[in-house]
Coordinates of C-alpha atoms in Angstrom, one line a residue:
Chain A
M1 CA 5.4 187.7 231.1
S2 CA 7.9 185.6 230.3
R3 CA 8.3 182.4 232.2
L4 CA 11.5 182.2 234.9
R5 CA 13.4 179.1 234.8
I6 CA 13.4 178.2 238.6
A7 CA 15.2 174.9 239.6
E8 CA 14.1 175.3 243.4
I9 CA 11.4 177.3 245.9
F10 CA 12.0 176.7 250.0
G11 CA 11.8 178.0 253.1
P12 CA 10.7 179.8 254.9
T13 CA 14.6 178.9 256.7
V14 CA 17.2 181.1 257.7
Q15 CA 20.2 182.4 255.1
G16 CA 23.2 180.5 256.0
E17 CA 25.9 182.6 254.8
G18 CA 27.2 186.2 254.5
A19 CA 25.7 189.8 255.4
L20 CA 22.4 188.3 256.2
I21 CA 23.1 185.1 258.0
G22 CA 20.6 184.1 260.2
Q23 CA 17.5 186.0 258.8
P24 CA 14.4 184.0 257.5
T25 CA 14.0 183.6 254.1
V26 CA 12.3 181.6 251.4
F27 CA 14.5 181.2 248.6
V28 CA 13.9 181.0 244.7
R29 CA 16.8 179.2 243.2
A30 CA 16.8 180.1 239.7
G31 CA 18.0 177.4 236.8
G32 CA 21.3 177.6 234.5
C33 CA 24.4 179.4 235.0
D34 CA 27.7 180.9 232.8
Y35 CA 29.5 179.3 235.2
R36 CA 30.8 175.8 235.8
C37 CA 32.9 176.0 239.3
V38 CA 34.7 172.7 239.8
W39 CA 33.2 172.5 243.5
C40 CA 29.9 173.7 242.9
D41 CA 27.1 173.1 245.4
S42 CA 24.2 173.9 243.4
L43 CA 25.0 171.6 240.1
H44 CA 21.2 170.8 240.1
A45 CA 20.5 174.6 239.3
V46 CA 23.6 174.8 236.8
D47 CA 24.2 172.0 234.5
S48 CA 22.0 172.0 231.5
Q49 CA 21.6 168.0 232.3
F50 CA 18.9 169.2 234.7
R51 CA 17.0 171.3 233.1
H52 CA 14.3 168.7 232.6
D53 CA 13.8 169.4 236.3
W54 CA 13.4 173.1 236.3
A55 CA 10.0 174.5 236.1
A56 CA 9.1 177.7 233.7
L57 CA 7.0 179.7 236.0
T58 CA 5.6 182.9 235.2
P59 CA 6.8 185.7 238.1
E60 CA 2.7 185.4 239.1
A61 CA 3.6 181.6 239.8
V62 CA 6.5 182.2 241.6
M63 CA 5.0 184.7 243.8
A64 CA 2.1 182.5 244.5
R65 CA 4.7 179.8 245.5
I66 CA 6.4 182.2 247.6
R67 CA 3.2 183.4 249.4
S68 CA 2.2 180.1 250.2
L69 CA 5.5 179.2 251.6
S70 CA 5.6 182.2 253.9
G71 CA 1.9 182.1 254.8
G72 CA 1.4 185.6 253.1
R73 CA 3.6 187.0 256.0
P74 CA 6.4 189.4 254.0
L75 CA 10.0 188.2 254.6
T76 CA 13.2 188.2 252.7
V77 CA 13.8 186.4 249.6
S78 CA 17.0 185.4 248.5
I79 CA 17.0 184.9 244.4
S80 CA 20.0 182.6 243.9
G81 CA 21.0 179.9 241.5
G82 CA 23.1 179.3 239.6
N83 CA 23.4 182.6 238.1
P84 CA 19.9 184.5 238.3
A85 CA 21.3 187.4 236.5
I86 CA 20.7 185.3 233.1
Q87 CA 17.3 186.3 233.8
D88 CA 14.9 188.9 234.2
F89 CA 13.6 189.3 238.1
A90 CA 12.2 192.5 237.8
P91 CA 8.9 191.3 237.6
L92 CA 9.0 189.2 240.2
I93 CA 10.4 191.8 242.4
A94 CA 8.0 194.2 241.8
L95 CA 4.8 192.0 242.6
G96 CA 6.7 191.0 245.9
R97 CA 7.7 194.7 246.8
A98 CA 4.0 195.4 246.4
E99 CA 2.9 192.7 249.5
G100 CA 6.1 194.0 251.6
Y101 CA 8.6 191.3 250.7
G102 CA 11.9 192.2 250.5
F103 CA 14.5 190.5 247.7
A104 CA 18.5 190.1 248.2
C105 CA 20.2 188.6 245.0
E106 CA 23.2 186.1 244.8
T107 CA 25.4 186.6 241.9
Q108 CA 29.1 185.6 241.1
G109 CA 29.0 189.5 239.1
S110 CA 29.3 188.4 235.5
I111 CA 26.2 189.4 234.0
A112 CA 24.6 192.8 235.3
Q113 CA 20.6 193.6 235.1
D114 CA 18.7 196.9 235.3
W115 CA 16.7 194.9 238.4
F116 CA 19.9 194.4 240.8
A117 CA 18.5 198.5 241.6
A118 CA 15.8 197.5 242.8
L119 CA 17.3 195.0 245.1
D120 CA 17.3 195.3 249.2
M121 CA 20.7 193.7 248.7
L122 CA 22.9 192.7 246.1
V123 CA 25.7 190.2 246.8
L124 CA 28.5 189.8 244.4
S125 CA 30.5 186.4 244.7
P126 CA 33.3 186.7 242.5
K127 CA 34.6 183.2 242.0
P128 CA 38.2 182.1 243.3
P129 CA 41.3 180.5 241.3
S130 CA 39.9 177.8 243.3
S131 CA 36.8 177.1 241.3
G132 CA 38.5 177.1 237.5
E133 CA 36.5 180.2 236.6
A134 CA 38.2 183.6 235.9
T135 CA 36.5 186.9 237.1
D136 CA 36.1 189.3 234.6
W137 CA 36.1 193.0 236.7
A138 CA 34.9 195.0 234.1
R139 CA 31.9 192.7 233.9
F140 CA 31.5 193.2 237.6
D141 CA 32.2 196.7 237.7
A142 CA 29.7 196.9 235.5
C143 CA 27.3 194.8 238.0
L144 CA 28.2 197.4 241.1
A145 CA 26.9 200.3 238.5
A146 CA 24.2 198.7 238.1
A147 CA 23.4 198.2 241.3
G148 CA 23.1 201.9 241.7
A149 CA 21.8 203.1 245.4
A150 CA 20.9 199.5 246.4
P151 CA 23.6 198.0 248.9
V152 CA 26.1 195.9 247.4
V153 CA 28.3 193.4 249.4
M154 CA 31.2 191.2 248.4
K155 CA 31.4 187.5 249.7
L156 CA 34.2 185.0 249.2
V157 CA 34.9 181.4 249.3
I158 CA 37.9 180.3 250.7
F159 CA 39.4 177.0 249.7
D160 CA 43.2 177.5 249.6
A161 CA 46.1 180.6 249.9
A162 CA 45.9 181.6 246.4
D163 CA 41.9 182.0 247.3
Y164 CA 42.9 184.1 250.2
A165 CA 45.3 186.1 247.8
F166 CA 42.1 186.3 245.1
A167 CA 40.4 188.2 248.5
R168 CA 42.8 190.5 249.4
A169 CA 43.0 191.6 246.0
A170 CA 39.3 191.9 245.5
H171 CA 39.1 194.1 248.4
A172 CA 41.8 196.2 247.8
R173 CA 40.2 196.7 244.3
H174 CA 36.7 197.3 246.2
P175 CA 38.0 198.6 249.9
G176 CA 34.7 200.1 250.0
L177 CA 32.5 196.8 249.4
P178 CA 31.5 195.4 253.0
L179 CA 33.3 191.8 252.6
Y180 CA 32.3 188.6 253.9
L181 CA 34.5 185.4 253.8
Q182 CA 33.5 181.7 254.4
P183 CA 35.9 178.7 254.1
G184 CA 34.7 176.3 251.0
N185 CA 32.9 173.3 251.6
P186 CA 34.6 170.3 250.2
E187 CA 31.9 168.3 250.6
V188 CA 29.2 168.8 248.4
G189 CA 27.1 165.8 247.3
P190 CA 23.6 166.0 249.0
E191 CA 24.2 162.5 250.5
A192 CA 27.8 163.5 252.0
P193 CA 28.1 163.5 255.5
V194 CA 29.1 166.6 257.5
D195 CA 32.1 166.3 259.3
L196 CA 31.1 169.3 261.9
E197 CA 34.6 169.2 263.7
A198 CA 36.5 169.3 260.6
A199 CA 34.3 172.2 259.0
A200 CA 34.6 174.0 262.8
A201 CA 38.3 173.5 262.2
R202 CA 38.0 174.8 258.4
L203 CA 36.3 178.3 260.0
R204 CA 39.1 178.4 262.7
G205 CA 41.7 178.4 260.3
L206 CA 40.3 181.3 258.4
I207 CA 39.6 183.2 261.1
D208 CA 43.3 182.6 262.6
T209 CA 44.8 183.5 258.7
V210 CA 42.4 186.2 258.9
T211 CA 43.6 187.6 262.8
A212 CA 47.5 186.5 262.2
D213 CA 47.2 189.0 258.9
G214 CA 45.6 191.8 261.0
W215 CA 43.4 192.1 258.3
F216 CA 40.2 193.5 260.1
A217 CA 37.9 194.6 256.8
P218 CA 36.2 191.0 256.2
R219 CA 33.4 189.2 258.6
V220 CA 34.4 185.5 258.4
L221 CA 31.5 183.5 258.8
P222 CA 30.7 179.7 258.1
Q223 CA 27.8 178.3 256.1
L224 CA 25.4 177.9 258.8
H225 CA 23.0 175.4 256.6
V226 CA 25.7 172.8 256.4
W227 CA 26.4 172.9 259.6
V228 CA 22.8 172.7 260.8
W229 CA 21.3 170.7 257.8
G230 CA 24.3 169.3 256.2
N231 CA 24.4 169.0 252.4
Q232 CA 20.1 168.7 252.0
R233 CA 18.7 170.7 249.7
G234 CA 15.6 172.6 250.8
V235 CA 16.4 173.9 253.8
Chain B
M1 CA 41.2 209.3 285.2
S2 CA 39.7 206.9 287.7
R3 CA 40.6 202.9 286.9
L4 CA 38.7 200.3 285.4
R5 CA 38.2 196.8 286.4
I6 CA 38.7 195.0 283.8
A7 CA 38.2 191.1 283.9
E8 CA 40.3 190.1 280.7
I9 CA 41.5 191.7 277.7
F10 CA 41.8 189.3 274.7
G11 CA 41.8 189.1 270.6
P12 CA 42.0 190.2 268.1
T13 CA 39.3 187.2 267.1
V14 CA 35.7 187.7 265.5
Q15 CA 32.4 188.5 267.4
G16 CA 30.7 185.0 268.3
E17 CA 27.0 186.2 268.0
G18 CA 24.6 188.9 267.0
A19 CA 24.6 191.6 264.8
L20 CA 28.8 191.9 264.5
I21 CA 29.0 188.0 264.1
G22 CA 32.1 187.5 262.3
Q23 CA 33.6 190.6 262.8
P24 CA 37.4 191.0 263.9
T25 CA 37.2 192.2 267.1
V26 CA 39.4 193.1 270.5
F27 CA 37.6 192.2 273.9
V28 CA 37.4 194.3 276.7
R29 CA 35.9 192.4 279.7
A30 CA 34.5 194.2 282.7
G31 CA 34.4 193.1 285.9
G32 CA 31.2 193.2 288.2
C33 CA 27.9 192.3 287.5
D34 CA 24.7 193.4 288.8
Y35 CA 22.7 190.3 287.9
R36 CA 23.6 186.5 288.8
C37 CA 22.3 184.7 285.9
V38 CA 22.1 181.0 287.0
W39 CA 23.7 180.0 283.5
C40 CA 26.1 182.7 283.4
D41 CA 29.0 181.9 280.8
S42 CA 31.5 184.6 282.4
L43 CA 31.3 183.7 286.2
H44 CA 35.0 184.9 286.3
A45 CA 34.1 188.5 285.1
V46 CA 30.8 188.6 287.3
D47 CA 31.3 187.0 290.7
S48 CA 33.4 189.1 293.1
Q49 CA 34.8 186.0 294.8
F50 CA 37.2 186.5 291.2
R51 CA 37.9 190.0 291.6
H52 CA 41.3 189.7 293.0
D53 CA 41.8 188.5 289.1
W54 CA 40.3 191.8 287.7
A55 CA 43.2 194.3 286.7
A56 CA 42.7 198.1 288.0
L57 CA 43.5 199.8 285.1
T58 CA 43.7 203.2 283.5
P59 CA 41.9 203.6 280.3
E60 CA 45.1 204.8 278.8
A61 CA 46.8 201.4 279.8
V62 CA 43.2 199.5 278.2
M63 CA 44.3 201.1 275.2
A64 CA 47.6 200.6 275.0
R65 CA 46.5 196.9 275.5
I66 CA 44.2 197.1 272.7
R67 CA 46.9 199.2 270.2
S68 CA 49.5 195.8 271.2
L69 CA 46.9 193.3 270.6
S70 CA 46.3 195.0 267.1
G71 CA 49.2 195.8 266.2
G72 CA 47.8 199.6 265.8
R73 CA 45.2 198.5 263.3
P74 CA 42.3 199.9 264.3
L75 CA 39.3 197.3 264.7
T76 CA 36.0 196.9 266.4
V77 CA 36.4 196.8 270.7
S78 CA 33.5 195.1 272.2
I79 CA 33.1 196.2 275.8
S80 CA 31.6 193.4 277.5
G81 CA 31.4 191.8 281.2
G82 CA 30.0 191.5 283.6
N83 CA 28.1 194.4 283.0
P84 CA 30.3 197.0 281.7
A85 CA 27.3 199.4 282.6
I86 CA 28.6 199.5 286.0
Q87 CA 31.9 201.4 284.7
D88 CA 32.5 204.9 283.2
F89 CA 33.9 203.4 279.5
A90 CA 33.5 207.3 278.2
P91 CA 37.7 207.8 278.6
L92 CA 38.4 204.9 276.6
I93 CA 36.2 205.4 274.0
A94 CA 37.2 208.7 273.4
L95 CA 41.1 207.4 273.7
G96 CA 40.4 204.6 271.0
R97 CA 38.4 206.8 268.5
A98 CA 41.0 209.6 268.0
E99 CA 42.9 206.6 266.8
G100 CA 40.1 205.3 264.3
Y101 CA 38.9 202.1 266.5
G102 CA 35.1 201.3 266.7
F103 CA 33.3 200.1 269.9
A104 CA 30.3 198.2 270.6
C105 CA 29.0 197.6 273.9
E106 CA 26.6 194.2 275.4
T107 CA 25.0 195.1 278.4
Q108 CA 21.7 193.7 279.7
G109 CA 20.3 197.4 280.1
S110 CA 19.8 197.7 283.8
I111 CA 22.0 200.6 283.9
A112 CA 22.0 203.6 281.5
Q113 CA 25.4 205.3 281.1
D114 CA 25.8 208.9 278.7
W115 CA 28.4 206.7 277.1
F116 CA 26.3 204.9 275.6
A117 CA 25.6 207.6 273.3
A118 CA 29.4 207.2 271.9
L119 CA 29.2 203.9 270.8
D120 CA 29.3 202.5 267.3
M121 CA 26.7 199.8 268.6
L122 CA 24.7 199.0 271.8
V123 CA 23.9 195.5 271.9
L124 CA 21.0 195.1 275.1
S125 CA 20.6 191.5 275.9
P126 CA 17.8 191.5 278.4
K127 CA 18.0 188.3 280.2
P128 CA 14.7 185.6 279.6
P129 CA 13.1 183.7 283.0
S130 CA 15.3 180.9 282.4
S131 CA 18.3 183.4 283.6
G132 CA 16.3 183.6 287.3
E133 CA 16.8 187.7 286.7
A134 CA 13.9 190.2 286.0
T135 CA 14.1 192.5 283.5
D136 CA 13.1 196.0 284.9
W137 CA 11.4 197.2 281.4
A138 CA 12.0 201.0 282.7
R139 CA 15.5 200.8 283.3
F140 CA 15.7 199.1 279.7
D141 CA 14.2 202.1 278.4
A142 CA 16.2 204.4 280.1
C143 CA 19.3 202.5 278.2
L144 CA 17.6 203.0 275.1
A145 CA 17.2 206.7 275.5
A146 CA 20.9 207.3 276.6
A147 CA 22.1 205.7 273.6
G148 CA 20.8 208.8 271.3
A149 CA 21.5 207.9 268.0
A150 CA 23.6 205.6 268.5
P151 CA 22.8 202.2 266.7
V152 CA 20.9 199.6 269.3
V153 CA 20.1 196.0 269.0
M154 CA 18.4 193.6 271.1
K155 CA 20.2 190.2 271.8
L156 CA 18.1 187.4 273.5
V157 CA 19.1 183.7 274.8
I158 CA 16.4 181.4 274.1
F159 CA 16.5 178.4 276.2
D160 CA 13.1 176.9 276.6
A161 CA 9.5 178.1 275.9
A162 CA 9.3 180.6 278.6
D163 CA 12.3 182.4 277.0
Y164 CA 10.5 182.3 273.8
A165 CA 7.5 183.9 275.1
F166 CA 9.6 186.6 276.6
A167 CA 11.4 187.1 273.3
R168 CA 8.1 187.7 271.5
A169 CA 6.7 190.1 273.9
A170 CA 10.0 191.9 274.0
H171 CA 9.9 192.4 270.4
A172 CA 6.5 193.5 270.5
R173 CA 7.4 196.1 273.4
H174 CA 10.2 197.1 271.0
P175 CA 9.6 196.7 267.2
G176 CA 12.0 198.7 265.9
L177 CA 15.3 197.2 267.4
P178 CA 16.1 194.3 265.4
L179 CA 16.3 191.4 267.5
Y180 CA 18.7 189.0 267.4
L181 CA 18.4 185.4 269.2
Q182 CA 20.4 182.5 269.9
P183 CA 19.7 179.2 271.7
G184 CA 21.2 179.1 275.2
N185 CA 24.7 177.3 276.0
P186 CA 23.8 174.5 278.7
E187 CA 27.8 173.8 278.8
V188 CA 29.6 176.7 280.3
G189 CA 32.5 175.2 282.1
P190 CA 35.8 176.3 280.7
E191 CA 36.7 172.6 280.6
A192 CA 33.3 171.3 279.4
P193 CA 33.2 169.5 276.3
V194 CA 31.1 171.0 273.3
D195 CA 28.6 168.2 271.7
L196 CA 28.8 169.9 267.9
E197 CA 25.9 167.9 267.1
A198 CA 23.8 169.0 270.3
A199 CA 24.5 172.7 269.1
A200 CA 23.6 172.1 265.7
A201 CA 20.1 170.5 267.1
R202 CA 19.4 173.4 269.4
L203 CA 19.8 175.6 266.5
R204 CA 18.0 174.0 264.2
G205 CA 15.0 173.6 266.8
L206 CA 15.3 177.7 267.4
I207 CA 14.8 178.2 263.7
D208 CA 12.5 175.6 263.2
T209 CA 10.2 176.9 266.1
V210 CA 10.7 180.9 264.3
T211 CA 9.9 179.4 261.1
A212 CA 7.0 177.3 262.0
D213 CA 5.4 180.2 263.4
G214 CA 5.9 182.4 260.6
W215 CA 7.5 185.0 262.9
F216 CA 10.6 186.3 260.4
A217 CA 11.8 189.7 262.4
P218 CA 14.6 187.8 264.3
R219 CA 17.5 186.7 263.2
V220 CA 18.6 183.4 264.4
L221 CA 22.1 183.0 265.2
P222 CA 24.7 180.5 266.9
Q223 CA 27.3 181.2 269.4
L224 CA 29.9 180.8 266.5
H225 CA 32.8 181.0 269.6
V226 CA 31.5 178.3 271.2
W227 CA 31.4 176.0 268.1
V228 CA 34.7 176.6 267.0
W229 CA 36.8 177.1 270.3
G230 CA 34.3 175.4 272.7
N231 CA 33.8 177.4 275.9
Q232 CA 37.5 178.2 276.2
R233 CA 38.5 181.7 277.4
G234 CA 40.4 184.3 275.4
V235 CA 38.9 183.6 272.2

């Protein structure tokens, strides 16, 4: 089988955001991305200047690492990145599923893959205007179609009013997708201290906006991992 | 219809804990409880010394207040307490459902009610040893049976090692119930300042315990409302 470009594999920890928040998870972070979001918190898995730090691993080797980290006890594996949809994770998912592991994948929705249909959850995170990237909704819809019967949710990061308007429009376009909003994190360097009071204030502000608008569709959540571990990697 | 003893109705805000964390919600807090947990964070809805502050409202009056707070836009209503299972919430649920509102209920599982089956989610929160109360599992099982086909989850607060052992035993007894754990909050007075660093450390500690044990069944979550609003009431 062909090898996967992997920036890091870590855990078990808990999922910090979105639909599976709080769920014990091992993360497989793929290297490489077709986007360059200005506020990216995972540049070490995105920018090709870091490619020499990425491992070229067979699916069997990735699975061996997951098994080792989890003590062989099945749990949820989150395939993230970078954009994992650049690569073929079908063999890894097949290996893990045979041992009882579940798989979620987080991607911006710019590249569709047949293996989305094998996931327990596909998290599509179109990037709002503050990212500097633009969403191609035809490509997003292709991702949705590729997922087939697999559960799909939409997760959006909100930094400002334009992002919030983008979220409202995205929901209007896909009202059937469970929607998760989270405030953007302006402090993304791994050494940057996290101001918990400021993080709480950002979450409070987003909750206030949503409830004042009488917009009750989205669930509003923090990035729990940032609150608990700051911007450290590997947790 | 008979009147309901209601300690407070507030929102919309977001659900701060458990399976519906982050979901826009109006809370209906019932007055009265058959338990006296030593760390109760809602004594104003529990202790009969506060009963003169509880309103005796018809289900129609409660629904009118929910409608007013939500601007007539359907959302999730969480019936909490106290122990709401002391009273008959069937008429309120019927009124709200006819207008598109959804209903969740939080109770310790000591009293079963037929109206559990009309809920969108029943949250059973057996109280761990640190509460000073003891769980009667036959009564808990009766609550589960009363829920019928309604979704049921279990939520447990963890203050110490004995509580954690209780959680493991509760899960072993009911492995099919989705399980949510949260660290206990030792600062419950409405004026008590919340130490966010300490709250984050408690959550980190519980996550570390669960993952170190290779126990991947529970989701581990904070009390988000405490992080965002402190111990204030009405949010």
